[in-house]
Short mmCIF file of C-alpha atoms and ligand atoms in Angstrom, two decimals:
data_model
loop_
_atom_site.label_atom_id
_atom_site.label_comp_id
_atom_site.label_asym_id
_atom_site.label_seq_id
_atom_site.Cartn_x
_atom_site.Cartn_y
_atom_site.Cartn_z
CA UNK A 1 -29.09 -15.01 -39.74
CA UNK A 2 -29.16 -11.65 -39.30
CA UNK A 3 -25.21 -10.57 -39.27
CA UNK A 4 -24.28 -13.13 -42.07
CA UNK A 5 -20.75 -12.02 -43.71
CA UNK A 6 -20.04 -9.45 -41.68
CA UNK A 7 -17.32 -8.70 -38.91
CA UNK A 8 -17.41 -7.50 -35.45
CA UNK A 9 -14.19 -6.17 -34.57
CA UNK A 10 -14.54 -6.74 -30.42
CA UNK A 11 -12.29 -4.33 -28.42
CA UNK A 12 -11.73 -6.10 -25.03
CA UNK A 13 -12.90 -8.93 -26.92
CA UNK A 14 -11.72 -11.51 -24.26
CA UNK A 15 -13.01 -9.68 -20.92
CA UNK A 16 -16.59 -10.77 -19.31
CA UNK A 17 -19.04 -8.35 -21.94
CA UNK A 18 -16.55 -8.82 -24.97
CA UNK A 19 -16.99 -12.72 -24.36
CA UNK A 20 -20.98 -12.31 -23.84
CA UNK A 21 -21.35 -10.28 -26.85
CA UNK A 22 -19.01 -11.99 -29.02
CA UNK A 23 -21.34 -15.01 -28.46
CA UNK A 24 -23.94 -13.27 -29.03
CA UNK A 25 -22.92 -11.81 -32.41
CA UNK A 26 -21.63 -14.81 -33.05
CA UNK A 27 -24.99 -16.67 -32.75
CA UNK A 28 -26.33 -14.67 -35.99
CA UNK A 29 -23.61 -15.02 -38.17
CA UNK A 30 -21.51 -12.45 -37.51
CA UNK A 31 -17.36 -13.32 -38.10
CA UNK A 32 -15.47 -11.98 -34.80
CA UNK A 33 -12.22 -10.10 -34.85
CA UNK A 34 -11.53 -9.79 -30.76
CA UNK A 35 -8.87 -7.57 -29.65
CA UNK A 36 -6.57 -8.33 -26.54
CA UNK A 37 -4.48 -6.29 -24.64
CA UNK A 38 -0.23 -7.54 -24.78
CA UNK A 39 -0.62 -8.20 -21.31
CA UNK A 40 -4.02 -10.66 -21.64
CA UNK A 41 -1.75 -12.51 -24.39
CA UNK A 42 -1.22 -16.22 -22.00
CA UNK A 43 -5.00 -16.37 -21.53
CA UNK A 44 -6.37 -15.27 -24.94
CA UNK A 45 -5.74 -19.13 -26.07
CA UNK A 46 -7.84 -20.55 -23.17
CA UNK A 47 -10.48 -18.19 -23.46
CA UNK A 48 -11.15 -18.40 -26.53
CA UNK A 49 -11.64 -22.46 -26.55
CA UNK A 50 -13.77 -21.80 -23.00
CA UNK A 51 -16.37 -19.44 -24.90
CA UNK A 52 -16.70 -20.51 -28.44
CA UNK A 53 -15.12 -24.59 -28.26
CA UNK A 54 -11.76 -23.69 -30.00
CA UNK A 55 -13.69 -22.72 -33.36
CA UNK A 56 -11.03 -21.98 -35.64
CA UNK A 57 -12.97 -19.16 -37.37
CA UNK A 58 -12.57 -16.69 -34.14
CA UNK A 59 -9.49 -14.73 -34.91
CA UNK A 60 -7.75 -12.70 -32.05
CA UNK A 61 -5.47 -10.07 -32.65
CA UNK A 62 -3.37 -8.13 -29.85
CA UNK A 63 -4.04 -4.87 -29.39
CA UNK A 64 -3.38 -1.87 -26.30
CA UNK A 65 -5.91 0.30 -27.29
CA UNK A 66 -4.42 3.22 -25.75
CA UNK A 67 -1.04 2.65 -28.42
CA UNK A 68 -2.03 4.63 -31.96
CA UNK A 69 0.63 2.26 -33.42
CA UNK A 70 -0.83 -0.80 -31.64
CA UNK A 71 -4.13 -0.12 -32.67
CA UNK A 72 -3.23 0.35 -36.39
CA UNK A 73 -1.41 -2.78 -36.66
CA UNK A 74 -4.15 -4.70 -35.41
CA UNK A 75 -6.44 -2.79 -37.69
CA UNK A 76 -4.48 -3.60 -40.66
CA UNK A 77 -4.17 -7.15 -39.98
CA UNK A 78 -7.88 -7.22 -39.72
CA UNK A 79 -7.93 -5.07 -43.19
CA UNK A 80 -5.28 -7.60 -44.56
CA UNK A 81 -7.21 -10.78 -43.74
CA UNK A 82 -10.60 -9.40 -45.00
CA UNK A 83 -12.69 -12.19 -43.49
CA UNK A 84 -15.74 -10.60 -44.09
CA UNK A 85 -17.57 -6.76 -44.60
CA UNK A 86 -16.04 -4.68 -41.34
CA UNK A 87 -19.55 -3.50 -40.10
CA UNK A 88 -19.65 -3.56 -36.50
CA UNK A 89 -17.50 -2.24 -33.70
CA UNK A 90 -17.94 -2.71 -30.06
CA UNK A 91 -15.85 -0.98 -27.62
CA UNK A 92 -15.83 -3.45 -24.60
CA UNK A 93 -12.49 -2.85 -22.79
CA UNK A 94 -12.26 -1.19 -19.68
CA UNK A 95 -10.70 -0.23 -16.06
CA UNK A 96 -11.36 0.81 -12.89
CA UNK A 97 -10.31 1.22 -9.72
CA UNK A 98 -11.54 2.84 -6.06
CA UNK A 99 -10.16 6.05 -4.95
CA UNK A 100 -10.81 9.21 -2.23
CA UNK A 101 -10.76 11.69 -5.56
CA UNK A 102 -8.87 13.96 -3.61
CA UNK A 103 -6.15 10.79 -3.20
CA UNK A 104 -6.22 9.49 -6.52
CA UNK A 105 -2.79 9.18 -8.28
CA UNK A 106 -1.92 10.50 -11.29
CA UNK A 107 -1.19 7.36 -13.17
CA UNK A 108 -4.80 5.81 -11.65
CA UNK A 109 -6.64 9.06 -13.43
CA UNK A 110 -4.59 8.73 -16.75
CA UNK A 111 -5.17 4.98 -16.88
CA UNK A 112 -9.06 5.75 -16.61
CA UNK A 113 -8.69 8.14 -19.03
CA UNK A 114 -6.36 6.14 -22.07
CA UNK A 115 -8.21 2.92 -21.85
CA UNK A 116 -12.00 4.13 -21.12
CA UNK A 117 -12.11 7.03 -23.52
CA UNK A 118 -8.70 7.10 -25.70
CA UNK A 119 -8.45 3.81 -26.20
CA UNK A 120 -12.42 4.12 -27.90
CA UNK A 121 -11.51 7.30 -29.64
CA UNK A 122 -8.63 5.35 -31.64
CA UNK A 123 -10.39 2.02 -32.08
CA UNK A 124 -13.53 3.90 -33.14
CA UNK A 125 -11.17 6.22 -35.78
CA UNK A 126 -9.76 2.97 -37.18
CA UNK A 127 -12.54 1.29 -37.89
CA UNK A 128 -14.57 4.48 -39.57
CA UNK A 129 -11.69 4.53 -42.12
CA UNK A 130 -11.63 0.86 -42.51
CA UNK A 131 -15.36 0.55 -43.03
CA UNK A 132 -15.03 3.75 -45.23
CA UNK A 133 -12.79 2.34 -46.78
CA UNK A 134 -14.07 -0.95 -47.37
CA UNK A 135 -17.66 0.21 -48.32
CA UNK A 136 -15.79 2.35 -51.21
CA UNK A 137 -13.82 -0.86 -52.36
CA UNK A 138 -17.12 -2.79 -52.43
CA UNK A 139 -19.01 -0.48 -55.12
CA UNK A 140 -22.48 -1.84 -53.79
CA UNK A 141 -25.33 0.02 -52.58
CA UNK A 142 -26.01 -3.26 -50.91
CA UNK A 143 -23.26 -3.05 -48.12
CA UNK A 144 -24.38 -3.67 -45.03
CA UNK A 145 -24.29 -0.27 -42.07
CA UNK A 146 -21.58 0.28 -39.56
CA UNK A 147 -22.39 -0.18 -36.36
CA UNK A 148 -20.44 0.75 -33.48
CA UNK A 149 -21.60 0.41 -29.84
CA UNK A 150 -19.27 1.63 -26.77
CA UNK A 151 -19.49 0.37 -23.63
CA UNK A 152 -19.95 3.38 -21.40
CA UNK A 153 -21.72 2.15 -17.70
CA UNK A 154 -24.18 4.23 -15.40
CA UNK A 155 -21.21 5.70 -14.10
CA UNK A 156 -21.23 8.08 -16.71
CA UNK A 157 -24.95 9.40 -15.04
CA UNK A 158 -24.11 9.42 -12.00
CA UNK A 159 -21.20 10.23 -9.22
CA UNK A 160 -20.66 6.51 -8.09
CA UNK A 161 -18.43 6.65 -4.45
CA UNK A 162 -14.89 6.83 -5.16
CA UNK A 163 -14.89 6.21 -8.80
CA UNK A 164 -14.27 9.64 -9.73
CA UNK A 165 -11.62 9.28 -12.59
CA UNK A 166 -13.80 6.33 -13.58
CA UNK A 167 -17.29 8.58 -14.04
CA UNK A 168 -15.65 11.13 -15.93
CA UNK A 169 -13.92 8.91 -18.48
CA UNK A 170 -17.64 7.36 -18.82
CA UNK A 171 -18.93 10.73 -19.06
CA UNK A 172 -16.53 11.31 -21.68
CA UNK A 173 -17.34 7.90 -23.66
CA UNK A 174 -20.87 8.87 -23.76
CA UNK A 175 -19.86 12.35 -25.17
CA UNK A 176 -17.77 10.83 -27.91
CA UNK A 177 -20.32 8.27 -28.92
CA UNK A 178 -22.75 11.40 -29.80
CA UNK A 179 -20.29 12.94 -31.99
CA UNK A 180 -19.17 9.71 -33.63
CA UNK A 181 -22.80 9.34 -34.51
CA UNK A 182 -23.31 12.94 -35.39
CA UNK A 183 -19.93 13.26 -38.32
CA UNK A 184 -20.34 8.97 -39.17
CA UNK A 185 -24.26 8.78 -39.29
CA UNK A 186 -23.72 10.27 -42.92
CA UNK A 187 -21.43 8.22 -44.00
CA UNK A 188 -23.13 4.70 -42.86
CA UNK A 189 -22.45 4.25 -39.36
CA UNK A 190 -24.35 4.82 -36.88
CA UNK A 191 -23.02 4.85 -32.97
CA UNK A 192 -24.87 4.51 -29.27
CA UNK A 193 -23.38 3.31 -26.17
CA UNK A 194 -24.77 1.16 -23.73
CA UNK A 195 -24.34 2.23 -20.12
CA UNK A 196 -24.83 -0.99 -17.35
CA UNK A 197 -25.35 -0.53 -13.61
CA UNK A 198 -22.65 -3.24 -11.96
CA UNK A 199 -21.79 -6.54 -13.77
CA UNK A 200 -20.32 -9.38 -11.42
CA UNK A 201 -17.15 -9.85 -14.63
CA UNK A 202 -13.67 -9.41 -13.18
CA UNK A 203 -14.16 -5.09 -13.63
CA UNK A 204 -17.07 -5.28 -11.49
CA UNK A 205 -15.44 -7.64 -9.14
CA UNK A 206 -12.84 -5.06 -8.30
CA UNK A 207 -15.20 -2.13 -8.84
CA UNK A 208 -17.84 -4.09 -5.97
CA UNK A 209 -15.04 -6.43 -3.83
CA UNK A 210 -16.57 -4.41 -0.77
CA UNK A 211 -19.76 -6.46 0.71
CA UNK A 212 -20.91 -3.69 2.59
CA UNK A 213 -20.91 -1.72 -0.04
CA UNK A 214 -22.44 -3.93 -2.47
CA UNK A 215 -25.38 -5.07 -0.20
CA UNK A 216 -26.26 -1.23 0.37
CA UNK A 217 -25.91 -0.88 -3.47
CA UNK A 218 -28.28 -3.50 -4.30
CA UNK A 219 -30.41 -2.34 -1.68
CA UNK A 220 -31.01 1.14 -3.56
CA UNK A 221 -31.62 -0.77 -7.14
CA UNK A 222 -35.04 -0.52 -7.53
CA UNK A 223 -34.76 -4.34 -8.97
CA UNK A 224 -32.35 -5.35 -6.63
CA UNK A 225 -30.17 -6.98 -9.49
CA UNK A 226 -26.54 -6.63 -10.85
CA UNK A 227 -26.81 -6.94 -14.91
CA UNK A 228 -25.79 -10.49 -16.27
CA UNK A 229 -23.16 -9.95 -19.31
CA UNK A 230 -25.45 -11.56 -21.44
CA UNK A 231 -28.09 -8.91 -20.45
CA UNK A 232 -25.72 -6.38 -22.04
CA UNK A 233 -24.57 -8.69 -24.85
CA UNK A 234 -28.73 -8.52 -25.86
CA UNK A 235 -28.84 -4.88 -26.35
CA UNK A 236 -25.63 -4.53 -28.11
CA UNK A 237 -26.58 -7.43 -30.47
CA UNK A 238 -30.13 -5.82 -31.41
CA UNK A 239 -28.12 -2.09 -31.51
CA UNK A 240 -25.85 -4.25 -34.37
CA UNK A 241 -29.06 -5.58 -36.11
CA UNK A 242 -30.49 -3.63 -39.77
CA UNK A 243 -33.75 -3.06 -37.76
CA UNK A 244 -31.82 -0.42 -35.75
CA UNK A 245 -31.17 1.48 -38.33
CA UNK A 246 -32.48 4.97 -36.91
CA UNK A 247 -31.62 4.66 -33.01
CA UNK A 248 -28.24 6.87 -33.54
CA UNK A 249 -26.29 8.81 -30.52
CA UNK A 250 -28.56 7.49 -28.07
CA UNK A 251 -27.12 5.55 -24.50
CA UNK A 252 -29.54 2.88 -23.19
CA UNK A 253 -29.11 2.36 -19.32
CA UNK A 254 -29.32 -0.96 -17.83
CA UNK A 255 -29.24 -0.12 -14.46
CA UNK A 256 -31.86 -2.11 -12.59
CA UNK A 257 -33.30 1.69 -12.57
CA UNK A 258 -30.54 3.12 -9.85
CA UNK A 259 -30.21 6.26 -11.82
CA UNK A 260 -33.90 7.55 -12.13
CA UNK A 261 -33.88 8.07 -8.28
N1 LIG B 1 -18.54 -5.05 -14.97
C1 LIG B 1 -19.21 -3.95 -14.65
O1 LIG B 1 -19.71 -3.80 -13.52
C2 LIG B 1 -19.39 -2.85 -15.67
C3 LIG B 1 -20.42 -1.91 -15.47
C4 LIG B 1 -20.58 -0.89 -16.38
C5 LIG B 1 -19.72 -0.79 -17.47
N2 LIG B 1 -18.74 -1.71 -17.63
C6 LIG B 1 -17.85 -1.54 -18.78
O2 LIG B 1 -17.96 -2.66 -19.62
C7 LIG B 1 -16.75 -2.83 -20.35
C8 LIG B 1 -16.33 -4.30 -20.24
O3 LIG B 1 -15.98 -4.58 -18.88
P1 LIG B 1 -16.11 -6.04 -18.24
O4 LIG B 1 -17.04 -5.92 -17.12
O5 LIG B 1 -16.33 -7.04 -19.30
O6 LIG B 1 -14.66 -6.17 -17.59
P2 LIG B 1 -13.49 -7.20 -17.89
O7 LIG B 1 -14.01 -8.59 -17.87
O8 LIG B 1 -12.40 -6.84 -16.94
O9 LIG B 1 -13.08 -6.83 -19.40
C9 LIG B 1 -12.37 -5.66 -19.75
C10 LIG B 1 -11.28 -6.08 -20.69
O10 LIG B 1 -10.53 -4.93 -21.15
C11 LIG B 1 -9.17 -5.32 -21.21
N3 LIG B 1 -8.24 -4.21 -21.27
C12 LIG B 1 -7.78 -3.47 -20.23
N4 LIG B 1 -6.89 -2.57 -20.68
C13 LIG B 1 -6.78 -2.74 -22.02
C14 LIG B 1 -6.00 -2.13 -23.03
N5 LIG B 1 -5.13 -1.15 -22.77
N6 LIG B 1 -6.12 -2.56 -24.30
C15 LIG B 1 -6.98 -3.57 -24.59
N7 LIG B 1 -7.74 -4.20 -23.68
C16 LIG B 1 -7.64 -3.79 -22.40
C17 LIG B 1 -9.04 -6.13 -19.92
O11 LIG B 1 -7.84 -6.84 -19.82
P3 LIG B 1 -7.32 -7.26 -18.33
O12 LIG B 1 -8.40 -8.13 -17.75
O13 LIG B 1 -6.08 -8.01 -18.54
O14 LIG B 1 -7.16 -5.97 -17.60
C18 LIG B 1 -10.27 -7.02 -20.02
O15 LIG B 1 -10.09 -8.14 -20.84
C19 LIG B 1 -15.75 -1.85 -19.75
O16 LIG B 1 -15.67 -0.69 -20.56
C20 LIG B 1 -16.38 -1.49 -18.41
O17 LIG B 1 -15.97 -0.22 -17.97
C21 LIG B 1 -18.56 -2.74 -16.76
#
């Protein structure tokens, strides 16, 4: 199997994507390290057992992304347990919410802002060290490359109605992913985000809750289609795999083609 003895540290590890491409790691060998936010703690349990049957080698840590100190903990626990090499890290948390731009609330724009791009910026400078870190400890010319792959969405490409705090902080993810691959490509990680038109998980069911909207949405996709989470959980897995060596600061869209018009 392709990810044998390595870990996937899975930010938003228990939301629709984090469950599709924890699976999906999962299914070539990869060990999973899934972060949850404090306030996801009562369903981390049943999730978990839902998605992978209760397999005792998923291990869940809790983690608000937008705390530095939260984030370090978690990061240390994961250094402390040392299940396997720390390779791969996939930022798959996320918010959103609808508003007039000119109406948005502070605390809205700021919430956009911690968990969609700060939140990334402190998981991603955890794990460099860690792997870093780790890759020093190991001595081997054999260890495998860092991967990390954000989450970003087409919203990043395009001004979506309303979601104004929400396209920026996308905007923002994809800017971050080039420079993590441009200062981390040397040192053995490469980075590339992966930017999804509409996914019916719980974000896109807020993001999309409006029918009208939605039908006139899917009737400017030139497929028609929302994305499937497993659809995204595909790209990130092959973006994780040795044969991607070389694809490094890129964003693939998986949009149903909504942007090219
Ligand atoms: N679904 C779409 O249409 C779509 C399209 C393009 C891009 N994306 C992006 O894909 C990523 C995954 O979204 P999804 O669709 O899988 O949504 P989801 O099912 O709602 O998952 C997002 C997860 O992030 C968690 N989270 C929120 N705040 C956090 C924090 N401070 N610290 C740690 N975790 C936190 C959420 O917890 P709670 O559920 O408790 O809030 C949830 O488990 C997001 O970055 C999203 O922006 C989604």
């Amino acid at each position: 199997m392709a990810l044998t003895s390595r870990l996937a540290v899975i930010a938003g590890g228990i939301g629709g994507i984090g469950c599709a491409t924890g699976k999906a790691l999962r299914s070539q060998g990869a060990a999973l390290a899934l972060l949850y936010a404090p306030f996801e703690a009562q369903k981390v349990k049943a999730t978990i057992s839902e998605v992978y049957g209760g397999a005792k080698s998923i291990n869940s840590y809790e983690c608000d992304i937008t705390s530095p100190n939260s984030v370090s903990s978690a990061f240390a626990a994961i250094a402390k347990h040392n299940v396997a090499f720390p390779s791969i890290l996939v930022n798959a948390a996320g918010y959103v919410s609808l508003n007039a731009l000119e109406e948005s609330p502070p605390d809205e724009i700021l919430s956009h802002y911690m968990i969609n791009l700060f939140g990334p910026t402190l998981t991603g400078q955890a794990f460099a060290r860690m792997f870093m870190r780790a890759k020093q400890e190991a001595k081997a010319d054999s260890v495998p490359g860092g991967r990390i792959v954000n989450i970003a969405s087409q919203a990043a490409h395009v001004a979506l109605h309303h979601h104004g705090a929400y396209c920026a902080s996308k905007a923002g993810l994809v800017g971050l992913t080039k420079c993590m691959a441009s200062e981390w490509g040397p040192k053995g990680i490469t980075a590339n985000s992966v930017s999804p038109g509409p996914v019916w998980t719980e974000l896109g069911k807020k993001a999309w809750a409006d029918r009208k909207a939605r039908e006139a949405y899917q009737a400017a996709v030139p497929t028609g289609n929302f994305a499937e989470p497993g659809e995204v959980a595909r790209i990130v897995l092959f973006l994780c795999q040795d044969q991607a060596l070389n694809i490094n600061g890129t964003d693939i869209t998986l949009d149903g083609g909504y942007t090219v018009r």
